[in-house]
Amino acid sequence: MINKNSPIPIYYQLEEEIRRMILEELAPGDILPSERDYSEKYDISRMTVRQAISNLVKEGLIYRQKGRGTFVADKKFEQDLSGLSSFSEDMINRGLTPSSKLLSFNETSGNALVASKLQMETTDKIYEIKRIRLANEEPVALETVYTPKALVGELNEQDIDISFYDYIEKKLNLTIDYGDQTIEASLANEDEIHYLNINENDPVLVMHRTSYLNDVKETPIEYVTSTYRSDKYKFKMQMKRD
Amino acid sequence: MINKNSPIPIYYQLEEEIRRMILEELAPGDILPSERDYSEKYDISRMTVRQAISNLVKEGLIYRQKGRGTFVADKKFEQDLSGLSSFSEDMINRGLTPSSKLLSFNETSGNALVASKLQMETTDKIYEIKRIRLANEEPVALETVYTPKALVGELNEQDIDISFYDYIEKKLNLTIDYGDQTIEASLANEDEIHYLNINENDPVLVMHRTSYLNDVKETPIEYVTSTYRSDKYKFKMQMKRD
DNA sequence: GAGTGGTCTAGACCACCGC
DNA sequence: CGGTGGTCTAGACCACTCG
């Protein structure tokens, strides 16, 4: 219910109420009560109702259709919506079997770019893990992961054998919040030609990503550079408007 | 400045006006005129001003501080590119000025791939618009947009001069819901070498996108192929984990 | 034609900030 | 204290959808 004398804003109380309804009573595609319904039911202004609904639309929980009404969003759609995923998860989603060949596993420090991406001092210890990533036994990407030793503790090769994200989330019980990513095109360098088994002058996709934890400080948990074979890999994403 | 009789919503006109001010007159950290200032200056309601300002806050272009005012955001926080955006919006977000050179503007039909992407018959009429897209007068991308004539009606070159999305959303009053996008690496072909002013064997980023309307059928509104210069353009995105 | 969301008005009171 | 953004009201007209 709505308490007009509460210090909690009415629009926020209504937001919580609608959130609860969606969880407990409604299914994706169901229509919500109209803005005027809420306005009359709780004796509040329609503009206040709109503020609550607008916030939920922004979150992707519901969507509006002019002249028709407001509806509960499809959960499937929310999930398809280009989430941050590891190489392994990505390959499984594409119906392929992921695997890895470890090239090197070092404890380093001193790389200024990496330290700044991880928001650390250049003297801090950082793991550097280079791997060939394969799909159905064929090389697809050359990947280097940097992660702060202070966060992940003593790490060994088995820990990250399949998925580094699994280790972070299941073993360390940390929650990854989001990643900032860039994608560019380049020509393969000598390492890439060699490890990915491609030719000189072959174009490649280069991805850089910094991922952040769900904590208050949004601590960086990894900085990754991946080079993908352009004949084996495309980035796919679904992006919402607004 | 503000035309109350225009079919373009007042809040949107004000948004554009504030966007222009930020680009041309203001620096990060500068304070904006207050909501009441705008309200009086253009003789519009403060709630309407708030709608314009809220949209810009959502985009990360400005931020509000209770009791103090509204301020221009730092550039580094502007890159909130998780959402579907047009080339123009993308460039503006990067602090660049977008423009276009029209190469061709045709009414066609018969392309099976395009027809299938737009979920149409191969006999249906489709506009094909080829443009060079520039940022600060430098060529960045070669773009071909396909859009169903049945949806956009009689189109001319001026309509899409700056932003096709603007035309769809503000003139046609259609709502774009989401886009499915792929990004791959390739080598430039002859056309791309010529129009983008690059060299043989230069790598390029090739993006394909189908965008869908917010209607019940999720009607495709455009199919786009864009080729970006790899020395001038990286895709940037923020992805949530869950 | 009845109902919906989209836009807009002309006020109001509040908590907060800086002087 | 005066000015700011935050919240809220009680209406209004519009374009749109659907029966």
Coordinates of C-alpha atoms (C1' of nucleotides) in Angstrom, one line a residue:
Chain A
M1 CA 0.0 0.0 0.0
I2 CA 0.9 3.6 -0.2
N3 CA 1.6 5.8 2.8
K4 CA 1.4 9.5 2.0
N5 CA 2.9 10.5 5.3
S6 CA 6.0 8.4 4.9
P7 CA 9.2 10.2 4.2
I8 CA 9.7 7.6 1.4
P9 CA 8.6 9.3 -1.8
I10 CA 5.2 8.1 -3.1
Y11 CA 6.6 7.2 -6.6
Y12 CA 9.2 5.0 -4.9
Q13 CA 6.6 3.2 -2.8
L14 CA 4.6 2.6 -5.9
E15 CA 7.7 1.3 -7.7
E16 CA 8.1 -1.3 -5.0
E17 CA 4.5 -2.2 -5.1
I18 CA 4.6 -2.8 -8.9
R19 CA 7.9 -4.7 -8.6
R20 CA 6.2 -7.0 -6.0
M21 CA 3.1 -7.5 -8.3
I22 CA 5.4 -8.5 -11.2
L23 CA 7.2 -11.0 -9.1
E24 CA 4.2 -12.6 -7.4
E25 CA 1.2 -12.1 -9.5
L26 CA 2.1 -11.4 -13.1
A27 CA 3.8 -13.2 -16.0
P28 CA 5.7 -11.7 -18.9
G29 CA 3.4 -10.1 -21.4
D30 CA 0.7 -9.5 -18.8
I31 CA -0.8 -6.0 -18.9
L32 CA -0.4 -3.8 -15.8
P33 CA -3.2 -1.6 -14.4
S34 CA -3.3 1.7 -16.3
E35 CA -1.7 4.9 -15.0
R36 CA -5.2 6.3 -14.3
D37 CA -6.1 3.1 -12.3
Y38 CA -3.1 3.6 -10.0
S39 CA -3.8 7.3 -9.8
E40 CA -7.4 6.7 -8.6
K41 CA -6.7 3.6 -6.5
Y42 CA -4.1 5.3 -4.3
D43 CA -5.5 8.8 -4.8
I44 CA -2.3 10.2 -6.2
S45 CA -1.5 12.3 -9.2
R46 CA -1.0 10.6 -12.6
M47 CA 2.3 12.4 -12.9
T48 CA 3.5 10.6 -9.8
V49 CA 2.4 7.3 -11.2
R50 CA 4.2 8.1 -14.4
Q51 CA 7.4 8.7 -12.4
A52 CA 7.2 5.3 -10.8
I53 CA 6.5 3.6 -14.1
S54 CA 9.2 5.5 -16.0
N55 CA 11.8 4.2 -13.6
L56 CA 10.7 0.6 -14.1
V57 CA 10.7 1.1 -17.8
K58 CA 14.2 2.4 -17.6
E59 CA 15.2 -0.8 -15.8
G60 CA 13.7 -2.9 -18.5
L61 CA 11.2 -4.6 -16.2
I62 CA 8.2 -3.3 -18.1
Y63 CA 7.5 -1.5 -21.3
R64 CA 4.8 0.9 -22.6
Q65 CA 2.8 0.8 -25.8
K66 CA 1.0 4.0 -26.8
G67 CA -2.8 3.5 -26.9
R68 CA -2.5 -0.1 -25.6
G69 CA -1.1 -0.1 -22.1
T70 CA 1.9 -1.1 -20.0
F71 CA 3.2 -4.7 -20.0
V72 CA 5.5 -6.9 -18.1
A73 CA 8.7 -7.4 -20.0
D74 CA 9.8 -10.8 -21.3
K75 CA 12.4 -12.3 -19.0
K76 CA 14.0 -14.1 -21.9
F77 CA 14.6 -10.9 -23.6
E78 CA 16.2 -9.3 -20.6
Q79 CA 18.7 -12.2 -20.5
D80 CA 19.4 -12.2 -24.2
L81 CA 20.3 -8.6 -23.8
S82 CA 24.0 -8.7 -24.3
G83 CA 25.2 -9.6 -20.9
L84 CA 28.8 -9.8 -19.9
S85 CA 30.0 -13.4 -20.4
S86 CA 33.2 -15.3 -20.3
F87 CA 34.7 -17.0 -23.4
S88 CA 33.4 -20.4 -22.1
E89 CA 29.9 -19.2 -21.6
D90 CA 30.0 -17.5 -25.0
M91 CA 31.0 -20.6 -26.8
I92 CA 28.4 -22.8 -25.0
N93 CA 25.8 -20.3 -26.0
R94 CA 26.9 -20.8 -29.6
G95 CA 26.6 -24.5 -29.3
L96 CA 30.4 -25.1 -29.3
T97 CA 32.7 -26.8 -26.8
P98 CA 35.2 -24.5 -25.2
S99 CA 38.7 -25.4 -24.1
S100 CA 42.0 -23.8 -23.4
K101 CA 45.8 -24.2 -23.9
L102 CA 47.8 -22.4 -21.3
L103 CA 50.7 -20.5 -22.7
S104 CA 52.0 -18.8 -19.6
F105 CA 51.0 -18.2 -16.0
N106 CA 53.1 -15.4 -14.3
E107 CA 53.0 -13.3 -11.2
T108 CA 54.2 -9.9 -12.4
S109 CA 54.1 -6.2 -11.6
G110 CA 55.3 -3.0 -13.2
N111 CA 53.1 -2.7 -16.3
A112 CA 51.7 0.8 -16.0
L113 CA 48.8 0.3 -18.4
V114 CA 47.6 -2.8 -16.6
A115 CA 48.1 -1.3 -13.2
S116 CA 46.0 1.8 -14.1
K117 CA 43.2 -0.4 -15.6
L118 CA 43.1 -2.4 -12.4
Q119 CA 43.4 0.8 -10.3
M120 CA 46.5 -0.4 -8.6
E121 CA 50.1 0.7 -7.9
T122 CA 52.7 -0.4 -10.4
T123 CA 54.4 -2.3 -7.6
D124 CA 51.3 -4.4 -6.7
K125 CA 51.4 -8.1 -7.7
I126 CA 49.3 -9.0 -10.7
Y127 CA 48.7 -12.4 -12.3
E128 CA 49.2 -12.5 -16.0
I129 CA 47.6 -15.5 -17.7
K130 CA 48.0 -16.1 -21.4
R131 CA 45.9 -18.8 -23.1
I132 CA 44.8 -20.0 -26.5
R133 CA 41.0 -20.3 -26.4
L134 CA 39.5 -23.0 -28.6
A135 CA 36.0 -24.0 -29.8
N136 CA 35.6 -27.6 -30.8
E137 CA 39.4 -28.0 -30.6
E138 CA 40.0 -25.2 -33.1
P139 CA 41.9 -22.0 -32.0
V140 CA 39.6 -19.0 -31.9
A141 CA 41.2 -16.4 -29.7
L142 CA 44.5 -15.5 -28.0
E143 CA 43.7 -14.1 -24.6
T144 CA 45.7 -12.4 -21.8
V145 CA 44.0 -11.9 -18.4
Y146 CA 45.4 -9.7 -15.7
T147 CA 43.9 -9.9 -12.2
P148 CA 45.1 -8.5 -8.9
K149 CA 46.7 -11.1 -6.5
A150 CA 45.3 -9.1 -3.6
L151 CA 41.8 -10.0 -4.7
V152 CA 42.1 -13.5 -6.0
G153 CA 44.7 -14.8 -3.6
E154 CA 46.9 -17.8 -4.4
L155 CA 45.9 -19.0 -7.9
N156 CA 47.0 -22.0 -9.8
E157 CA 46.5 -23.3 -13.3
Q158 CA 43.7 -25.7 -12.4
D159 CA 41.7 -23.0 -10.8
I160 CA 41.1 -21.2 -14.1
D161 CA 41.2 -24.3 -16.3
I162 CA 37.8 -23.8 -17.8
S163 CA 36.3 -20.5 -16.7
F164 CA 37.9 -17.7 -14.7
Y165 CA 34.4 -16.3 -14.0
D166 CA 33.3 -19.5 -12.5
Y167 CA 36.3 -19.3 -10.1
I168 CA 35.6 -15.7 -9.1
E169 CA 31.9 -16.3 -8.6
K170 CA 31.7 -19.8 -7.2
K171 CA 35.0 -20.3 -5.3
L172 CA 35.8 -16.7 -4.2
N173 CA 32.1 -15.8 -3.9
L174 CA 32.6 -12.4 -5.4
T175 CA 30.0 -10.8 -7.6
I176 CA 30.9 -9.3 -11.0
D177 CA 28.8 -6.3 -11.7
Y178 CA 29.7 -5.1 -15.2
G179 CA 32.4 -4.8 -17.8
D180 CA 33.6 -1.9 -20.0
Q181 CA 34.6 -3.2 -23.4
T182 CA 36.1 -2.0 -26.6
I183 CA 36.3 -3.8 -30.0
E184 CA 38.6 -2.8 -32.8
A185 CA 40.0 -4.3 -36.0
S186 CA 43.7 -4.9 -36.6
L187 CA 46.1 -7.1 -38.5
A188 CA 47.5 -10.1 -36.8
N189 CA 51.0 -9.8 -35.2
E190 CA 53.5 -12.6 -35.2
D191 CA 52.3 -14.2 -32.0
E192 CA 48.7 -14.2 -33.2
I193 CA 49.7 -15.6 -36.6
H194 CA 51.6 -18.4 -34.9
Y195 CA 49.2 -19.3 -32.1
L196 CA 45.9 -18.8 -34.0
N197 CA 47.3 -20.6 -37.1
I198 CA 46.4 -17.8 -39.5
N199 CA 48.3 -15.9 -42.2
E200 CA 50.1 -12.7 -42.5
N201 CA 47.8 -9.8 -43.3
D202 CA 44.8 -11.6 -41.9
P203 CA 42.5 -9.2 -40.0
V204 CA 41.7 -9.9 -36.4
L205 CA 39.2 -8.5 -33.8
V206 CA 40.9 -7.1 -30.7
M207 CA 38.8 -6.9 -27.6
H208 CA 39.8 -5.1 -24.4
R209 CA 37.7 -5.4 -21.3
T210 CA 37.8 -4.2 -17.7
S211 CA 35.4 -6.0 -15.3
Y212 CA 34.2 -4.6 -12.0
L213 CA 32.9 -6.1 -8.8
N214 CA 29.6 -5.3 -7.3
D215 CA 31.1 -3.7 -4.2
V216 CA 30.8 0.0 -3.2
K217 CA 34.1 1.0 -4.8
E218 CA 33.5 -0.9 -8.0
T219 CA 36.8 -2.6 -7.7
P220 CA 38.3 -3.8 -11.0
I221 CA 38.7 -7.6 -10.9
E222 CA 40.2 -8.3 -14.4
Y223 CA 41.7 -6.6 -17.4
V224 CA 41.6 -8.8 -20.5
T225 CA 43.0 -8.5 -24.0
S226 CA 41.6 -11.0 -26.5
T227 CA 42.4 -11.3 -30.2
Y228 CA 39.9 -13.3 -32.2
R229 CA 40.3 -14.9 -35.6
S230 CA 38.0 -12.9 -37.9
D231 CA 37.1 -16.0 -39.9
K232 CA 35.9 -17.9 -36.8
Y233 CA 34.4 -15.2 -34.7
K234 CA 31.9 -12.3 -34.8
F235 CA 30.7 -10.3 -31.8
K236 CA 26.9 -10.6 -31.4
M237 CA 24.8 -8.3 -29.3
Q238 CA 21.3 -7.2 -28.7
M239 CA 21.0 -3.5 -27.7
K240 CA 18.0 -1.8 -26.3
R241 CA 17.0 1.6 -27.5
D242 CA 16.9 4.1 -24.5
Chain B
M1 CA 14.8 28.6 -29.9
I2 CA 11.6 26.9 -28.7
N3 CA 8.7 26.6 -31.0
K4 CA 5.5 25.7 -29.1
N5 CA 3.6 25.0 -32.3
S6 CA 6.1 22.6 -33.6
P7 CA 5.0 18.9 -33.7
I8 CA 8.4 18.2 -32.0
P9 CA 7.9 18.0 -28.3
I10 CA 9.0 21.0 -26.3
Y11 CA 11.1 18.9 -24.0
Y12 CA 13.0 17.5 -26.9
Q13 CA 13.6 20.9 -28.4
L14 CA 15.0 22.1 -25.1
E15 CA 17.2 18.9 -24.9
E16 CA 18.7 19.8 -28.3
E17 CA 19.2 23.4 -27.1
I18 CA 21.0 22.3 -24.0
R19 CA 23.1 19.8 -25.9
R20 CA 24.2 22.6 -28.2
M21 CA 25.1 24.8 -25.3
I22 CA 27.2 22.1 -23.8
L23 CA 29.0 21.5 -27.0
E24 CA 29.6 25.1 -27.9
E25 CA 29.6 27.2 -24.8
L26 CA 30.2 25.1 -21.7
A27 CA 33.0 23.1 -20.2
P28 CA 32.8 20.0 -17.9
G29 CA 31.9 21.2 -14.4
D30 CA 30.2 24.4 -15.6
I31 CA 26.8 25.1 -14.1
L32 CA 23.7 25.2 -16.3
P33 CA 20.9 27.7 -16.0
S34 CA 18.4 26.6 -13.3
E35 CA 15.2 24.8 -14.1
R36 CA 13.3 27.9 -13.2
D37 CA 15.5 30.0 -15.5
Y38 CA 14.6 27.8 -18.5
S39 CA 11.0 27.8 -17.4
E40 CA 10.7 31.6 -17.4
K41 CA 13.0 32.2 -20.4
Y42 CA 10.9 30.0 -22.8
D43 CA 7.6 30.4 -20.9
I44 CA 7.2 26.7 -20.4
S45 CA 6.4 24.7 -17.3
R46 CA 9.1 23.6 -15.0
M47 CA 8.0 20.0 -15.3
T48 CA 8.7 20.2 -19.0
V49 CA 12.1 21.6 -18.3
R50 CA 12.7 18.7 -15.9
Q51 CA 11.8 16.2 -18.5
A52 CA 14.4 17.5 -20.9
I53 CA 17.0 17.7 -18.1
S54 CA 16.2 14.2 -16.8
N55 CA 16.8 12.7 -20.3
L56 CA 20.2 14.4 -20.5
V57 CA 21.0 13.2 -16.9
K58 CA 20.0 9.7 -18.0
E59 CA 22.5 10.0 -20.9
G60 CA 25.2 11.0 -18.5
L61 CA 25.8 14.4 -20.2
I62 CA 24.9 16.4 -17.1
Y63 CA 24.3 15.7 -13.4
R64 CA 22.2 17.4 -10.7
Q65 CA 23.1 18.4 -7.2
K66 CA 20.3 19.1 -4.7
G67 CA 20.4 22.7 -3.5
R68 CA 23.3 23.6 -5.8
G69 CA 22.4 23.2 -9.4
T70 CA 22.9 21.2 -12.6
F71 CA 26.3 20.7 -14.0
V72 CA 28.1 19.6 -17.2
A73 CA 29.5 16.1 -16.7
D74 CA 33.1 15.1 -17.2
K75 CA 33.7 13.6 -20.6
K76 CA 35.1 10.4 -19.3
F77 CA 31.7 9.5 -17.8
E78 CA 29.8 10.2 -21.0
Q79 CA 30.5 6.9 -22.6
D80 CA 27.3 5.1 -21.6
L81 CA 27.1 3.2 -24.8
S82 CA 25.2 0.2 -23.7
G83 CA 22.1 1.4 -25.6
L84 CA 21.3 1.3 -29.3
S85 CA 22.4 4.5 -30.8
S86 CA 22.6 6.1 -34.3
F87 CA 25.9 7.1 -35.8
S88 CA 25.1 10.7 -35.1
E89 CA 24.3 10.1 -31.4
D90 CA 27.4 8.0 -31.1
M91 CA 29.6 10.7 -32.5
I92 CA 28.0 13.4 -30.3
N93 CA 28.6 11.2 -27.3
R94 CA 32.3 11.1 -28.3
G95 CA 32.4 14.8 -28.5
L96 CA 32.6 14.9 -32.3
T97 CA 30.5 16.5 -34.9
P98 CA 28.7 14.1 -37.2
S99 CA 27.9 14.7 -40.9
S100 CA 27.1 12.7 -44.0
K101 CA 27.9 12.6 -47.7
L102 CA 25.1 10.9 -49.6
L103 CA 26.4 8.5 -52.3
S104 CA 23.1 7.1 -53.5
F105 CA 19.4 7.1 -52.7
N106 CA 17.4 4.4 -54.4
E107 CA 14.1 2.7 -54.3
T108 CA 14.8 -1.0 -54.9
S109 CA 13.6 -4.5 -54.4
G110 CA 14.7 -8.0 -55.1
N111 CA 17.6 -8.4 -52.7
A112 CA 16.8 -11.6 -50.9
L113 CA 19.1 -11.1 -47.9
V114 CA 17.8 -7.6 -47.2
A115 CA 14.2 -8.7 -47.7
S116 CA 14.6 -11.5 -45.3
K117 CA 16.3 -9.3 -42.7
L118 CA 13.4 -6.9 -43.0
Q119 CA 10.9 -9.8 -43.0
M120 CA 9.4 -8.7 -46.3
E121 CA 8.7 -10.2 -49.7
T122 CA 11.4 -9.8 -52.3
T123 CA 9.0 -7.8 -54.4
D124 CA 8.3 -5.2 -51.7
K125 CA 9.8 -1.7 -52.2
I126 CA 12.8 -0.9 -50.1
Y127 CA 14.8 2.3 -49.8
E128 CA 18.6 1.8 -50.1
I129 CA 20.6 4.7 -48.8
K130 CA 24.4 4.8 -49.1
R131 CA 26.3 7.4 -47.2
I132 CA 29.8 8.3 -46.1
R133 CA 29.6 9.1 -42.4
L134 CA 32.0 11.7 -41.1
A135 CA 33.2 13.0 -37.7
N136 CA 34.7 16.5 -37.6
E137 CA 34.7 16.3 -41.5
E138 CA 36.8 13.2 -41.6
P139 CA 35.4 10.0 -43.1
V140 CA 34.8 7.3 -40.5
A141 CA 32.4 4.9 -42.0
L142 CA 30.7 3.7 -45.1
E143 CA 27.0 2.9 -44.4
T144 CA 24.2 1.4 -46.3
V145 CA 20.7 1.6 -44.7
Y146 CA 17.8 -0.5 -46.0
T147 CA 14.3 0.5 -44.8
P148 CA 10.8 -0.6 -45.9
K149 CA 9.0 2.0 -48.0
A150 CA 5.7 0.7 -46.5
L151 CA 6.8 1.9 -43.1
V152 CA 8.6 5.2 -43.8
G153 CA 6.5 6.3 -46.7
E154 CA 7.8 8.9 -49.2
L155 CA 11.3 9.7 -48.1
N156 CA 13.7 12.2 -49.5
E157 CA 17.3 13.1 -48.9
Q158 CA 16.7 15.9 -46.5
D159 CA 14.6 13.7 -44.2
I160 CA 17.6 11.6 -43.2
D161 CA 20.3 14.3 -43.6
I162 CA 21.5 14.1 -40.0
S163 CA 19.9 11.3 -38.2
F164 CA 17.6 8.6 -39.5
Y165 CA 16.6 7.7 -36.0
D166 CA 15.4 11.2 -35.4
Y167 CA 13.3 11.0 -38.4
I168 CA 11.8 7.7 -37.3
E169 CA 11.1 8.8 -33.8
K170 CA 10.2 12.4 -34.1
K171 CA 8.7 12.7 -37.5
L172 CA 7.1 9.3 -38.0
N173 CA 6.4 8.9 -34.3
L174 CA 7.5 5.3 -34.3
T175 CA 9.4 3.8 -31.3
I176 CA 12.5 1.8 -31.9
D177 CA 12.7 -1.0 -29.3
Y178 CA 16.1 -2.8 -29.9
G179 CA 18.7 -3.8 -32.4
D180 CA 20.5 -7.1 -33.1
Q181 CA 24.0 -6.4 -34.1
T182 CA 27.1 -8.2 -35.2
I183 CA 30.7 -6.9 -35.4
E184 CA 33.5 -8.6 -37.4
A185 CA 36.9 -7.7 -38.8
S186 CA 37.7 -7.7 -42.5
L187 CA 40.0 -6.1 -45.1
A188 CA 38.7 -3.1 -47.0
N189 CA 37.3 -3.7 -50.4
E190 CA 37.7 -1.3 -53.3
D191 CA 34.7 0.9 -52.5
E192 CA 35.8 1.2 -48.9
I193 CA 39.4 2.0 -49.8
H194 CA 38.1 4.7 -52.1
Y195 CA 35.4 6.4 -50.0
L196 CA 37.1 6.0 -46.7
N197 CA 40.4 7.2 -48.1
I198 CA 42.4 4.3 -46.7
N199 CA 44.9 1.8 -48.2
E200 CA 44.8 -1.7 -49.6
N201 CA 45.2 -4.3 -46.8
D202 CA 43.9 -1.9 -44.2
P203 CA 41.6 -3.8 -41.7
V204 CA 38.1 -2.5 -41.1
L205 CA 35.3 -3.2 -38.7
V206 CA 32.1 -4.4 -40.3
M207 CA 28.9 -4.0 -38.4
H208 CA 25.5 -5.4 -39.4
R209 CA 22.4 -4.4 -37.5
T210 CA 18.6 -5.0 -37.7
S211 CA 16.5 -2.7 -35.6
Y212 CA 13.0 -3.5 -34.5
L213 CA 10.0 -1.4 -33.6
N214 CA 8.2 -1.4 -30.3
D215 CA 5.0 -2.7 -31.8
V216 CA 3.4 -6.1 -31.1
K217 CA 5.0 -7.7 -34.1
E218 CA 8.4 -6.3 -33.5
T219 CA 8.5 -5.1 -37.1
P220 CA 12.0 -4.6 -38.5
I221 CA 12.5 -0.9 -39.4
E222 CA 16.0 -1.0 -40.8
Y223 CA 18.8 -3.2 -41.8
V224 CA 22.2 -1.5 -41.8
T225 CA 25.7 -2.5 -43.0
S226 CA 28.5 -0.2 -41.8
T227 CA 32.2 -0.4 -42.4
Y228 CA 34.3 1.6 -40.0
R229 CA 37.9 2.7 -40.4
S230 CA 39.9 0.8 -37.8
D231 CA 42.2 3.7 -37.2
K232 CA 39.3 6.1 -36.4
Y233 CA 36.8 3.9 -34.7
K234 CA 36.4 1.4 -31.8
F235 CA 33.2 0.0 -30.6
K236 CA 32.7 0.8 -26.9
M237 CA 30.2 -0.8 -24.7
Q238 CA 29.3 -1.4 -21.1
M239 CA 27.8 -4.9 -20.4
K240 CA 26.1 -5.9 -17.2
R241 CA 26.7 -9.3 -15.6
D242 CA 23.7 -11.4 -14.6
Chain C
dG1 C1' -16.1 6.0 -28.7
dA2 C1' -13.8 4.6 -24.6
dG3 C1' -9.4 3.8 -22.9
dT4 C1' -4.4 4.2 -23.2
dG5 C1' 0.1 6.4 -22.9
dG6 C1' 2.6 11.1 -24.4
dT7 C1' 2.9 15.8 -23.4
dC8 C1' 2.1 20.0 -20.8
dT9 C1' 0.5 23.5 -17.4
dA10 C1' 0.7 26.6 -13.2
dG11 C1' 1.1 26.2 -9.4
dA12 C1' 2.7 24.1 -4.4
dC13 C1' 5.8 22.6 -0.3
dC14 C1' 10.0 20.3 1.0
dA15 C1' 15.1 19.5 2.0
dC16 C1' 19.3 21.1 1.0
dC17 C1' 23.2 24.4 -0.1
dG18 C1' 25.9 28.6 0.2
dC19 C1' 26.2 33.1 1.8
Chain D
dC1 C1' 18.2 34.0 3.8
dG2 C1' 17.2 33.2 -1.2
dG3 C1' 18.0 29.9 -4.7
dT4 C1' 18.4 25.1 -6.0
dG5 C1' 16.7 20.5 -7.2
dG6 C1' 13.0 16.8 -5.4
dT7 C1' 8.4 15.7 -5.1
dC8 C1' 3.5 16.3 -6.0
dT9 C1' -1.1 18.0 -7.5
dA10 C1' -5.3 18.3 -10.5
dG11 C1' -6.3 19.2 -14.2
dA12 C1' -5.8 19.4 -19.8
dC13 C1' -5.4 18.1 -24.9
dC14 C1' -3.2 14.9 -28.2
dA15 C1' -2.4 10.5 -31.0
dC16 C1' -3.0 6.1 -30.7
dT17 C1' -5.4 1.3 -30.3
dC18 C1' -9.2 -1.6 -30.1
dG19 C1' -13.8 -3.2 -30.1

